[in-house]
Amino acid sequence: MTLHVAVIGSGPAGIYTAEALVKQSAEPVEVDVLERLPTPYGLVRYGVAPDHTSIKSIANYLRRVLELPQVRFLGGVTLGSHLSVQDLLGVYDAVVYCTGAMVDRKLGIPGEDLPGSVAATDFVNWYCGHPDVDPDRFTLDSSEVAVIGVGNVAVDVVRVLAKTSEELRATDVPHEVLERLGESEVKAIHMVGRRGPEHAKFTLKELRELGDLANADVCVRPEEAVVATGVDFPRQVQGNIKVLQGWAAREPVGRPRRLDVRFWMRPVEILGTERVEGLKLERTRLSEEGRVVGTGEFETLPVGMVLRSVGYQSVPLPGVPFSEETMTVPNEAGRVRDREYVAGWLKRGPTGVIGTNKSCAADTVRTLLADLEGGERVPGGGIDALLASREVTPVTYEEWLGIEAAEGELARTLGRGERVKLVGLEAMLRACRP
Ligand SMILES: Cc1cc2nc3c(=O)[nH]c(=O)nc-3n(C[C@H](O)[C@H](O)[C@H](O)COP(=O)(O)OP(=O)(O)OC[C@H]3O[C@@H](n4cnc5c(N)ncnc54)[C@H](O)[C@@H]3O)c2cc1C
Ligand SMILES: NC(=O)c1ccc[n+]([C@@H]2O[C@H](COP(=O)([O-])OP(=O)(O)OC[C@H]3O[C@@H](n4cnc5c(N)ncnc54)[C@H](OP(=O)(O)O)[C@@H]3O)[C@@H](O)[C@H]2O)c1
């Protein structure tokens, strides 16, 4: 008997789930990884910053999983529109949901919906060439930009804004986007944290990179870099504080762009009528209970664009339980309901690095295999007939390799690095089904 499992989503969580199923199962197993895009790897392809090539190379590990004989990639198949949960449970023994966290969290302040107020999710999708976002979506025509949030995504966004297009030329940024970045008029970037340096979410390695930017001076106000004395901060935090205080003691050397890293300031209103004309901030402090509270002291930044990088969140999948409180799928050790499981950001929320999803997926698979041990098995192949009856022709792994090859060819034609992303679903499908 063979165990047939559908994994929904081909990001790190989905692919680590497929790997764990193959490694952990004592009986033969066949895993189909269903993905709404024609391309695998989720945020590794459409999230990890283009200039972080060593992290992106994790795709070489993930690809080996998709090449296992027990694993199939079925791209261009969406749970919710092409297939329902009931469809899947009819043709698989179990289903594992790994659809990540695709939308931005809201700030809930006036002006948030003005043109020029942008979710980091959209901006990241733009520079990563995600087919959901048009390459003409952003024109960087403001001289000052604010980035709200001091997590690693904010740091990525700031770095992309601060670098020259020449510095990004060897990356896989779509060519249309590279041209827009080349026309950027951005001179000042304000990265705004609502708490202190000791509370910032970015990691030391990522923070340090900002200090090495060739095209931008990094400035920190000495009074905002002060932290409580006599507190034994974790090593990472101590490192962050040291770097930030070092920058506070440094003078700008006149680089073309300037990055102001701000602390103890929260956004209270995005100003403007037709589009963003400014960002009103309020100085903050922590209350006795440790909550961020305003001090009544305000400041306005004259920015024409506000990038909101305050975290991602998952969206409910049709027919799958979802908690509006945690914005995740409620589960016990990965089990959602009979024969339904969850892993990755959809299970834990949008935190943690790529590797975190490996142990998360392994835990879910342990639960799944224990639950299904010795049970009845469905016959294989049901999904192919079902998709054919719906006139859905999945993008195969070999076809995805065709997209990859076309991206390599495009890079050679443009005299850029190893590959340049193709933009739009049509171009991708043309490349894999000439
Ligand atoms: C901007 C950004 C940069 C990051 N950079 C790094 C980094 O440098 N280093 C690091 O270690 N971590 C980084 N992370 C964190 C890392 O990307 C995540 O931990 C990881 O991607 C989460 O994996 P996941 O599989 O749960 O979700 P995802 O990677 O989001 O994968 C979900 C997949 O499900 C697919 N999907 C969604 N809905 C459906 C549906 N209905 N049907 C079928 N398929 C569907 C999506 O298209 C996607 O491919 C970054 C995160 C972000 C947001
Ligand atoms: N290179 C890498 O390894 C890398 C790169 C990118 C992402 N990632 C990972 O991906 C995950 C997601 O990253 P992320 O940056 O999106 O999220 P994050 O780490 O949770 O950071 C979110 C930031 O937004 C702030 N924020 C939240 N709500 C706010 C509000 N209403 N007003 C003002 N500020 C607000 C938070 O401040 P508070 O702390 O005060 O809430 C925090 O500074 C993280 O685990 C991250 O490490 C890793």
Coordinates of C-alpha atoms and ligand atoms in Angstrom, one line a residue:
M1 CA 0.0 0.0 0.0
T2 CA 1.2 3.5 -0.8
L3 CA 0.4 6.6 1.3
H4 CA -0.8 9.5 -0.9
V5 CA -0.4 13.0 0.5
A6 CA -1.1 16.4 -1.0
V7 CA 1.0 19.3 0.2
I8 CA -0.5 22.7 -0.6
G9 CA 2.1 25.4 -1.2
S10 CA 5.7 24.9 -2.4
G11 CA 7.5 27.3 0.0
P12 CA 10.0 26.0 2.5
A13 CA 7.3 24.6 4.7
G14 CA 5.7 22.6 1.9
I15 CA 9.0 21.3 0.5
Y16 CA 10.3 20.4 3.9
T17 CA 7.0 18.6 4.6
A18 CA 7.4 16.6 1.4
E19 CA 11.0 15.7 2.4
A20 CA 10.0 14.7 5.9
L21 CA 7.2 12.5 4.5
V22 CA 9.7 10.6 2.3
K23 CA 12.3 10.3 5.1
Q24 CA 9.9 9.4 8.0
S25 CA 7.4 7.2 6.3
A26 CA 7.9 3.4 6.9
E27 CA 5.5 2.6 4.1
P28 CA 5.9 3.7 0.4
V29 CA 4.7 7.3 0.0
E30 CA 3.8 9.6 -2.9
V31 CA 3.7 13.3 -2.3
D32 CA 2.1 15.9 -4.7
V33 CA 3.1 19.5 -4.0
L34 CA 0.3 21.7 -5.3
E35 CA 1.3 25.3 -5.9
R36 CA -0.8 28.2 -7.2
L37 CA 2.1 29.7 -9.1
P38 CA 4.0 28.0 -12.0
T39 CA 7.1 28.4 -9.9
P40 CA 8.2 26.6 -6.7
Y41 CA 9.9 27.9 -3.5
G42 CA 7.5 30.5 -2.1
L43 CA 9.2 33.3 -0.3
V44 CA 12.6 31.9 -1.2
R45 CA 11.9 33.1 -4.7
Y46 CA 9.5 35.9 -4.0
G47 CA 10.6 37.3 -0.6
V48 CA 14.2 36.7 0.2
A49 CA 16.0 39.9 -1.0
P50 CA 17.6 39.6 -4.5
D51 CA 21.0 40.7 -3.2
H52 CA 21.0 37.9 -0.6
T53 CA 22.2 35.3 -3.1
S54 CA 23.7 33.0 -0.5
I55 CA 20.3 32.7 1.2
K56 CA 18.5 32.3 -2.1
S57 CA 20.8 29.3 -2.8
I58 CA 18.7 27.4 -0.3
A59 CA 16.6 26.7 -3.4
N60 CA 19.3 24.3 -4.5
Y61 CA 18.5 22.2 -1.4
L62 CA 14.8 22.5 -2.0
R63 CA 15.1 21.5 -5.6
R64 CA 16.6 18.2 -4.6
V65 CA 13.4 17.4 -2.7
L66 CA 11.3 18.1 -5.8
E67 CA 13.6 15.8 -7.8
L68 CA 12.9 12.8 -5.4
P69 CA 11.1 10.1 -7.3
Q70 CA 8.3 10.1 -4.6
V71 CA 7.6 13.8 -5.0
R72 CA 5.8 15.6 -7.8
F73 CA 5.4 19.4 -8.4
L74 CA 2.0 20.5 -9.7
G75 CA 2.3 24.2 -10.4
G76 CA -0.6 26.6 -11.4
V77 CA -3.1 24.7 -9.1
T78 CA -4.9 26.7 -6.5
L79 CA -6.7 25.3 -3.5
G80 CA -9.9 27.3 -3.4
S81 CA -10.4 28.0 -7.1
H82 CA -9.3 24.9 -8.9
L83 CA -9.9 22.4 -6.1
S84 CA -11.8 22.3 -2.8
V85 CA -10.8 20.6 0.4
Q86 CA -13.4 17.9 -0.2
D87 CA -11.9 17.3 -3.7
L88 CA -8.5 16.7 -2.1
L89 CA -9.7 14.5 0.7
G90 CA -11.4 12.3 -2.0
V91 CA -8.2 11.6 -3.8
Y92 CA -5.5 11.8 -1.1
D93 CA -5.0 10.0 2.3
A94 CA -4.0 13.3 3.9
V95 CA -3.6 17.0 3.0
V96 CA -1.0 19.4 4.5
Y97 CA -1.7 23.1 4.2
C98 CA 1.5 25.2 3.8
T99 CA 0.3 28.4 2.1
G100 CA 2.3 30.8 4.3
A101 CA 1.3 34.4 5.1
M102 CA 0.7 36.5 2.0
V103 CA -0.8 39.8 3.1
D104 CA 0.3 42.8 5.1
R105 CA -0.9 43.6 8.6
K106 CA -2.7 46.9 8.9
L107 CA -1.5 50.0 11.0
G108 CA -5.0 51.2 11.6
I109 CA -4.2 54.9 11.3
P110 CA -5.8 57.6 9.1
G111 CA -4.3 58.0 5.6
E112 CA -3.2 54.4 5.4
D113 CA -5.1 53.9 2.1
L114 CA -3.7 57.0 0.4
P115 CA -1.8 56.4 -2.9
G116 CA 1.8 56.3 -1.9
S117 CA 1.1 54.4 1.3
V118 CA 2.4 50.9 0.4
A119 CA 2.5 47.5 2.1
A120 CA 5.9 46.0 2.2
T121 CA 4.3 42.8 0.9
D122 CA 3.5 44.6 -2.4
F123 CA 6.9 46.4 -2.6
V124 CA 8.8 43.1 -1.9
N125 CA 6.6 41.3 -4.5
W126 CA 7.4 44.1 -6.9
Y127 CA 11.2 44.0 -6.7
C128 CA 11.1 40.1 -6.5
G129 CA 9.0 40.0 -9.8
H130 CA 6.0 38.3 -8.3
P131 CA 3.3 37.8 -11.0
D132 CA 0.7 39.4 -8.7
V133 CA 2.3 42.8 -9.0
D134 CA 2.8 44.8 -12.2
P135 CA 6.4 45.9 -12.8
D136 CA 5.2 49.4 -13.5
R137 CA 3.4 49.5 -10.1
F138 CA 6.0 51.8 -8.4
T139 CA 7.7 54.9 -9.5
L140 CA 10.2 56.1 -6.9
D141 CA 9.5 59.8 -7.5
S142 CA 9.7 61.1 -3.9
S143 CA 12.9 62.4 -2.5
E144 CA 12.0 61.2 1.0
V145 CA 10.5 57.8 2.0
A146 CA 9.5 56.4 5.4
V147 CA 9.7 52.7 6.2
I148 CA 7.6 51.8 9.2
G149 CA 8.9 48.9 11.3
V150 CA 12.3 47.7 12.4
G151 CA 12.2 44.0 11.5
N152 CA 14.3 42.1 8.9
V153 CA 11.8 42.8 6.1
A154 CA 12.1 46.6 6.8
V155 CA 15.9 46.2 6.5
D156 CA 15.6 44.4 3.2
V157 CA 13.3 47.1 1.8
V158 CA 15.6 49.9 3.1
R159 CA 18.6 48.2 1.5
V160 CA 16.9 47.9 -1.9
L161 CA 15.9 51.6 -1.7
A162 CA 19.4 52.7 -0.7
K163 CA 21.4 50.7 -3.2
T164 CA 22.1 52.0 -6.7
S165 CA 20.5 50.0 -9.6
E166 CA 24.1 49.2 -10.6
E167 CA 24.6 47.5 -7.3
L168 CA 21.5 45.4 -8.0
R169 CA 22.4 44.7 -11.7
A170 CA 23.8 41.2 -11.1
T171 CA 20.8 40.1 -9.1
D172 CA 17.6 38.5 -10.5
V173 CA 15.5 41.7 -10.1
P174 CA 13.2 41.9 -13.2
H175 CA 14.7 44.3 -15.8
E176 CA 11.7 46.6 -15.8
V177 CA 12.1 47.0 -12.0
L178 CA 15.8 47.6 -12.3
E179 CA 15.1 50.4 -14.7
R180 CA 12.6 52.0 -12.2
L181 CA 15.1 51.6 -9.4
G182 CA 17.7 53.4 -11.7
E183 CA 15.3 56.3 -12.1
S184 CA 14.7 56.6 -8.3
E185 CA 14.7 60.1 -6.9
V186 CA 15.0 58.9 -3.3
K187 CA 17.5 60.8 -1.3
A188 CA 16.4 60.2 2.3
I189 CA 15.0 57.1 3.9
H190 CA 13.6 57.1 7.4
M191 CA 13.3 53.7 9.1
V192 CA 10.9 54.1 12.1
G193 CA 10.8 51.9 15.2
R194 CA 8.0 52.5 17.7
R195 CA 10.2 51.1 20.6
G196 CA 13.9 51.3 21.4
P197 CA 17.0 49.8 19.9
E198 CA 16.9 47.0 22.4
H199 CA 13.4 46.0 21.1
A200 CA 14.2 46.0 17.4
K201 CA 13.4 42.7 15.6
F202 CA 16.2 42.9 13.0
T203 CA 19.1 40.5 13.4
L204 CA 22.7 41.7 13.8
K205 CA 24.1 40.4 10.5
E206 CA 21.3 42.1 8.6
L207 CA 21.7 45.4 10.6
R208 CA 25.4 45.5 10.0
E209 CA 24.9 45.3 6.2
L210 CA 23.2 48.7 6.4
G211 CA 26.4 50.2 7.7
D212 CA 28.3 48.9 4.7
L213 CA 26.1 50.6 2.1
A214 CA 28.3 52.3 -0.4
N215 CA 25.6 54.7 -1.5
A216 CA 24.1 55.8 1.8
D217 CA 25.1 57.4 5.1
V218 CA 23.4 55.8 8.1
C219 CA 22.5 58.1 10.9
V220 CA 21.1 57.5 14.3
R221 CA 20.2 60.2 16.9
P222 CA 22.4 59.7 20.0
E223 CA 19.4 60.4 22.3
E224 CA 17.4 57.7 20.5
A225 CA 20.2 55.1 20.8
V226 CA 20.3 55.3 24.6
V227 CA 19.1 52.1 26.3
A228 CA 18.4 51.2 29.9
T229 CA 21.5 50.5 32.0
G230 CA 22.0 47.5 34.2
V231 CA 19.9 45.2 31.9
D232 CA 21.5 41.9 30.7
F233 CA 20.3 42.0 27.1
P234 CA 20.6 38.8 25.0
R235 CA 23.8 38.7 22.8
Q236 CA 22.0 39.6 19.6
V237 CA 20.5 42.6 21.2
Q238 CA 23.8 43.7 22.7
G239 CA 25.2 43.5 19.2
N240 CA 22.5 45.6 17.7
I241 CA 22.8 48.2 20.4
K242 CA 26.6 48.4 19.9
V243 CA 26.2 48.8 16.1
L244 CA 23.5 51.5 16.5
Q245 CA 25.4 53.4 19.1
G246 CA 28.5 53.3 16.9
W247 CA 26.4 54.9 14.1
A248 CA 25.1 57.5 16.5
A249 CA 28.7 58.6 17.1
R250 CA 29.5 58.8 13.4
E251 CA 29.3 61.8 11.1
P252 CA 27.7 61.5 7.6
V253 CA 30.4 61.5 4.9
G254 CA 28.2 62.9 2.1
R255 CA 27.0 59.8 0.3
P256 CA 24.2 60.4 -2.2
R257 CA 21.5 58.9 0.0
R258 CA 20.9 59.1 3.7
L259 CA 19.3 56.5 6.0
D260 CA 17.9 57.8 9.3
V261 CA 17.2 55.0 11.7
R262 CA 14.7 56.3 14.3
F263 CA 13.4 54.9 17.6
W264 CA 10.7 55.6 20.0
M265 CA 8.5 57.1 17.3
R266 CA 5.1 55.7 16.3
P267 CA 3.1 56.6 13.2
V268 CA -0.2 58.3 14.0
E269 CA -1.3 59.6 10.6
I270 CA -0.3 59.5 7.0
L271 CA -0.9 63.0 5.7
G272 CA -2.1 64.1 2.3
T273 CA -5.2 64.6 0.2
E274 CA -4.6 63.1 -3.3
R275 CA -1.5 61.1 -2.2
V276 CA 1.0 60.9 0.6
E277 CA 2.5 64.2 1.6
G278 CA 3.8 63.5 5.0
L279 CA 4.0 61.1 8.0
K280 CA 3.0 62.3 11.4
L281 CA 4.9 60.6 14.2
E282 CA 4.4 60.7 17.9
R283 CA 7.3 60.1 20.4
T284 CA 6.7 57.1 22.6
R285 CA 7.7 55.6 25.9
L286 CA 6.8 52.3 27.6
S287 CA 4.1 52.4 30.2
E288 CA 4.6 50.6 33.6
E289 CA 2.9 47.5 32.1
G290 CA 5.4 47.6 29.2
R291 CA 3.0 49.0 26.6
V292 CA 3.9 51.5 23.9
V293 CA 2.2 54.8 24.8
G294 CA 2.4 58.3 23.2
T295 CA 4.0 61.2 24.9
G296 CA 2.0 63.9 23.1
E297 CA 5.2 65.2 21.3
F298 CA 4.7 65.1 17.5
E299 CA 7.0 65.4 14.5
T300 CA 6.1 65.3 10.7
L301 CA 8.4 63.7 8.1
P302 CA 8.0 65.3 4.7
V303 CA 7.8 62.0 2.8
G304 CA 5.9 61.2 -0.4
M305 CA 5.9 57.5 0.2
V306 CA 5.3 55.4 3.3
L307 CA 6.2 51.7 3.2
R308 CA 4.4 49.8 6.0
S309 CA 6.7 46.9 7.0
V310 CA 4.9 45.8 10.2
G311 CA 4.5 42.1 9.5
Y312 CA 2.7 39.6 7.3
Q313 CA -0.4 37.7 8.0
S314 CA -2.1 34.5 6.7
V315 CA -5.4 34.5 4.8
P316 CA -8.1 31.8 5.4
L317 CA -8.3 29.0 3.0
P318 CA -11.8 28.2 1.8
G319 CA -13.2 25.3 3.9
V320 CA -10.2 25.2 6.3
P321 CA -10.6 26.3 10.0
F322 CA -9.0 29.7 10.7
S323 CA -8.5 31.7 13.9
E324 CA -9.1 35.4 13.4
E325 CA -7.4 35.9 16.7
T326 CA -4.0 34.4 15.9
M327 CA -4.5 34.6 12.1
T328 CA -3.3 31.0 11.8
V329 CA -5.0 27.6 11.3
P330 CA -5.7 26.1 14.8
N331 CA -3.9 22.8 15.2
E332 CA -2.5 20.3 17.7
A333 CA 1.0 19.4 16.8
G334 CA 0.1 20.1 13.2
R335 CA -3.2 18.3 13.1
V336 CA -6.2 20.4 12.0
R337 CA -8.9 17.8 11.6
D338 CA -9.1 14.2 10.5
R339 CA -6.6 13.8 7.6
E340 CA -5.9 17.6 7.5
Y341 CA -2.6 19.1 8.7
V342 CA -0.7 22.4 8.6
A343 CA 2.9 23.5 8.6
G344 CA 5.0 26.7 8.3
W345 CA 3.8 30.3 8.6
L346 CA 0.2 29.2 8.3
K347 CA 0.7 27.1 11.4
R348 CA 2.9 29.3 13.5
G349 CA 2.4 32.8 12.3
P350 CA 4.8 34.9 10.2
T351 CA 8.0 34.6 12.2
G352 CA 11.1 32.6 11.9
V353 CA 13.7 32.0 9.2
I354 CA 13.7 29.4 6.5
G355 CA 15.3 26.7 8.6
T356 CA 12.6 27.1 11.3
N357 CA 10.1 25.5 8.9
K358 CA 12.1 22.3 8.6
S359 CA 11.6 21.3 12.2
C360 CA 8.0 22.6 12.1
A361 CA 7.3 20.4 9.0
A362 CA 9.0 17.4 10.6
D363 CA 6.7 17.8 13.7
T364 CA 3.6 17.9 11.6
V365 CA 4.7 14.9 9.6
R366 CA 5.3 12.9 12.8
T367 CA 1.7 13.6 13.9
L368 CA 0.4 12.7 10.4
L369 CA 2.2 9.4 10.1
A370 CA 1.2 8.4 13.7
D371 CA -2.5 9.2 13.0
L372 CA -2.6 7.4 9.7
E373 CA -0.6 4.3 10.6
G374 CA -2.3 1.1 9.6
G375 CA -5.4 2.9 8.1
E376 CA -7.1 2.4 4.7
R377 CA -5.4 3.9 1.6
V378 CA -6.9 5.7 -1.4
P379 CA -5.8 4.5 -4.9
G380 CA -3.3 6.8 -6.5
G381 CA -3.8 9.0 -9.6
G382 CA -7.2 10.4 -8.7
I383 CA -5.9 14.0 -8.8
D384 CA -4.8 13.7 -12.4
A385 CA -8.2 12.7 -13.6
L386 CA -9.8 15.3 -11.4
L387 CA -7.6 18.2 -12.7
A388 CA -8.2 17.0 -16.3
S389 CA -11.9 17.0 -15.8
R390 CA -11.6 20.7 -14.6
E391 CA -9.4 21.5 -17.7
V392 CA -6.4 22.4 -15.4
T393 CA -3.0 21.4 -16.8
P394 CA -0.5 21.6 -14.0
V395 CA 2.9 23.1 -14.6
T396 CA 5.3 20.1 -14.2
Y397 CA 8.7 20.3 -12.6
E398 CA 10.4 19.9 -16.0
E399 CA 8.3 22.8 -17.3
W400 CA 9.5 24.9 -14.3
L401 CA 13.0 24.1 -15.3
G402 CA 12.1 25.6 -18.7
I403 CA 11.2 28.8 -16.9
E404 CA 14.5 28.8 -15.0
A405 CA 16.4 28.2 -18.3
A406 CA 14.6 31.1 -19.9
E407 CA 15.6 33.3 -17.0
G408 CA 19.2 32.3 -17.4
E409 CA 19.0 33.1 -21.1
L410 CA 17.4 36.5 -20.4
A411 CA 20.3 37.3 -18.0
R412 CA 22.9 36.4 -20.7
T413 CA 21.1 38.5 -23.3
L414 CA 21.0 41.5 -20.9
G415 CA 24.5 41.0 -19.8
R416 CA 23.4 40.6 -16.2
G417 CA 24.1 37.9 -13.5
E418 CA 23.0 34.3 -13.5
R419 CA 19.3 34.9 -14.1
V420 CA 16.7 37.7 -14.5
K421 CA 13.1 37.0 -13.4
L422 CA 10.5 36.7 -16.1
V423 CA 7.6 39.0 -15.4
G424 CA 4.0 37.9 -15.5
L425 CA 2.3 34.5 -15.8
E426 CA 2.0 34.7 -19.5
A427 CA 5.7 35.1 -20.1
M428 CA 6.4 32.2 -17.7
L429 CA 3.9 29.9 -19.4
R430 CA 5.3 30.9 -22.8
A431 CA 8.8 29.9 -21.6
C432 CA 7.7 26.5 -20.3
R433 CA 5.2 25.7 -23.0
P434 CA 6.7 27.2 -26.2
Ligands
LIG1 C1 10.2 39.6 2.6 C2 10.7 38.4 3.3 C3 12.1 38.1 3.2 C4 12.6 37.0 3.9 N1 13.9 36.7 3.9 C5 14.4 35.7 4.6 C6 15.8 35.4 4.6 O1 16.6 36.2 4.0 N2 16.3 34.4 5.3 C7 15.4 33.5 6.0 O2 15.9 32.6 6.6 N3 14.1 33.8 6.0 C8 13.6 34.8 5.4 N4 12.2 35.1 5.4 C9 11.4 34.1 6.1 C10 11.0 32.9 5.2 O3 10.8 33.3 3.9 C11 9.8 32.1 5.8 O4 10.2 31.6 7.0 C12 9.3 31.0 4.9 O5 9.2 31.4 3.5 C13 7.9 30.5 5.3 O6 7.6 29.4 4.6 P1 6.1 28.9 4.2 O7 6.3 27.7 3.3 O8 5.3 28.8 5.4 O9 5.5 30.1 3.3 P2 5.8 30.7 1.9 O10 7.3 30.7 1.6 O11 5.1 31.9 1.8 O12 5.2 29.6 0.9 C14 3.8 29.5 0.7 C15 3.5 29.0 -0.7 O13 2.1 28.6 -0.8 C16 1.6 29.1 -2.1 N5 0.1 29.2 -1.9 C17 -0.5 30.2 -1.3 N6 -1.9 30.0 -1.3 C18 -2.1 28.9 -2.1 C19 -3.2 28.2 -2.5 N7 -4.5 28.6 -2.2 N8 -3.1 27.1 -3.3 C20 -1.8 26.6 -3.7 N9 -0.7 27.3 -3.3 C21 -0.8 28.4 -2.5 C22 2.3 30.4 -2.3 O14 2.3 30.8 -3.7 C23 3.7 30.0 -1.8 O15 4.5 29.5 -2.8 C24 11.7 36.1 4.7 C25 10.4 36.5 4.7 C26 9.9 37.6 4.1 C27 8.4 37.9 4.1
LIG2 N1 17.5 37.9 6.4 C1 16.6 37.3 7.2 O1 17.0 36.3 7.9 C2 15.2 37.7 7.1 C3 14.8 38.6 6.1 C4 13.4 39.0 6.1 C5 12.5 38.4 7.0 N2 13.0 37.5 7.9 C6 12.1 36.9 8.9 O2 10.7 37.0 8.5 C7 9.9 37.2 9.7 C8 9.0 38.4 9.4 O3 9.7 39.7 9.4 P1 9.0 41.1 9.5 O4 10.1 42.1 9.4 O5 7.9 41.1 8.5 O6 8.3 41.0 10.9 P2 8.8 41.3 12.4 O7 10.2 40.8 12.6 O8 7.7 40.8 13.2 O9 8.9 42.9 12.5 C9 7.8 43.7 12.4 C10 8.2 45.2 12.9 O10 7.0 46.0 12.7 C11 6.8 46.7 13.9 N3 5.4 47.0 14.1 C12 4.3 46.1 14.2 N4 3.2 46.7 14.3 C13 3.5 48.0 14.3 C14 2.7 49.2 14.4 N5 1.4 49.2 14.5 N6 3.3 50.4 14.4 C15 4.6 50.5 14.2 N7 5.4 49.4 14.1 C16 4.9 48.2 14.2 C17 7.3 45.8 15.0 O11 7.5 46.5 16.2 P3 7.2 45.8 17.7 O12 8.4 44.9 17.9 O13 7.2 47.0 18.5 O14 5.9 45.1 17.5 C18 8.6 45.3 14.3 O15 9.6 46.3 14.4 C19 10.8 37.5 10.8 O16 10.9 36.3 11.6 C20 12.1 37.8 10.2 O17 13.3 37.5 11.0 C21 14.3 37.1 8.0

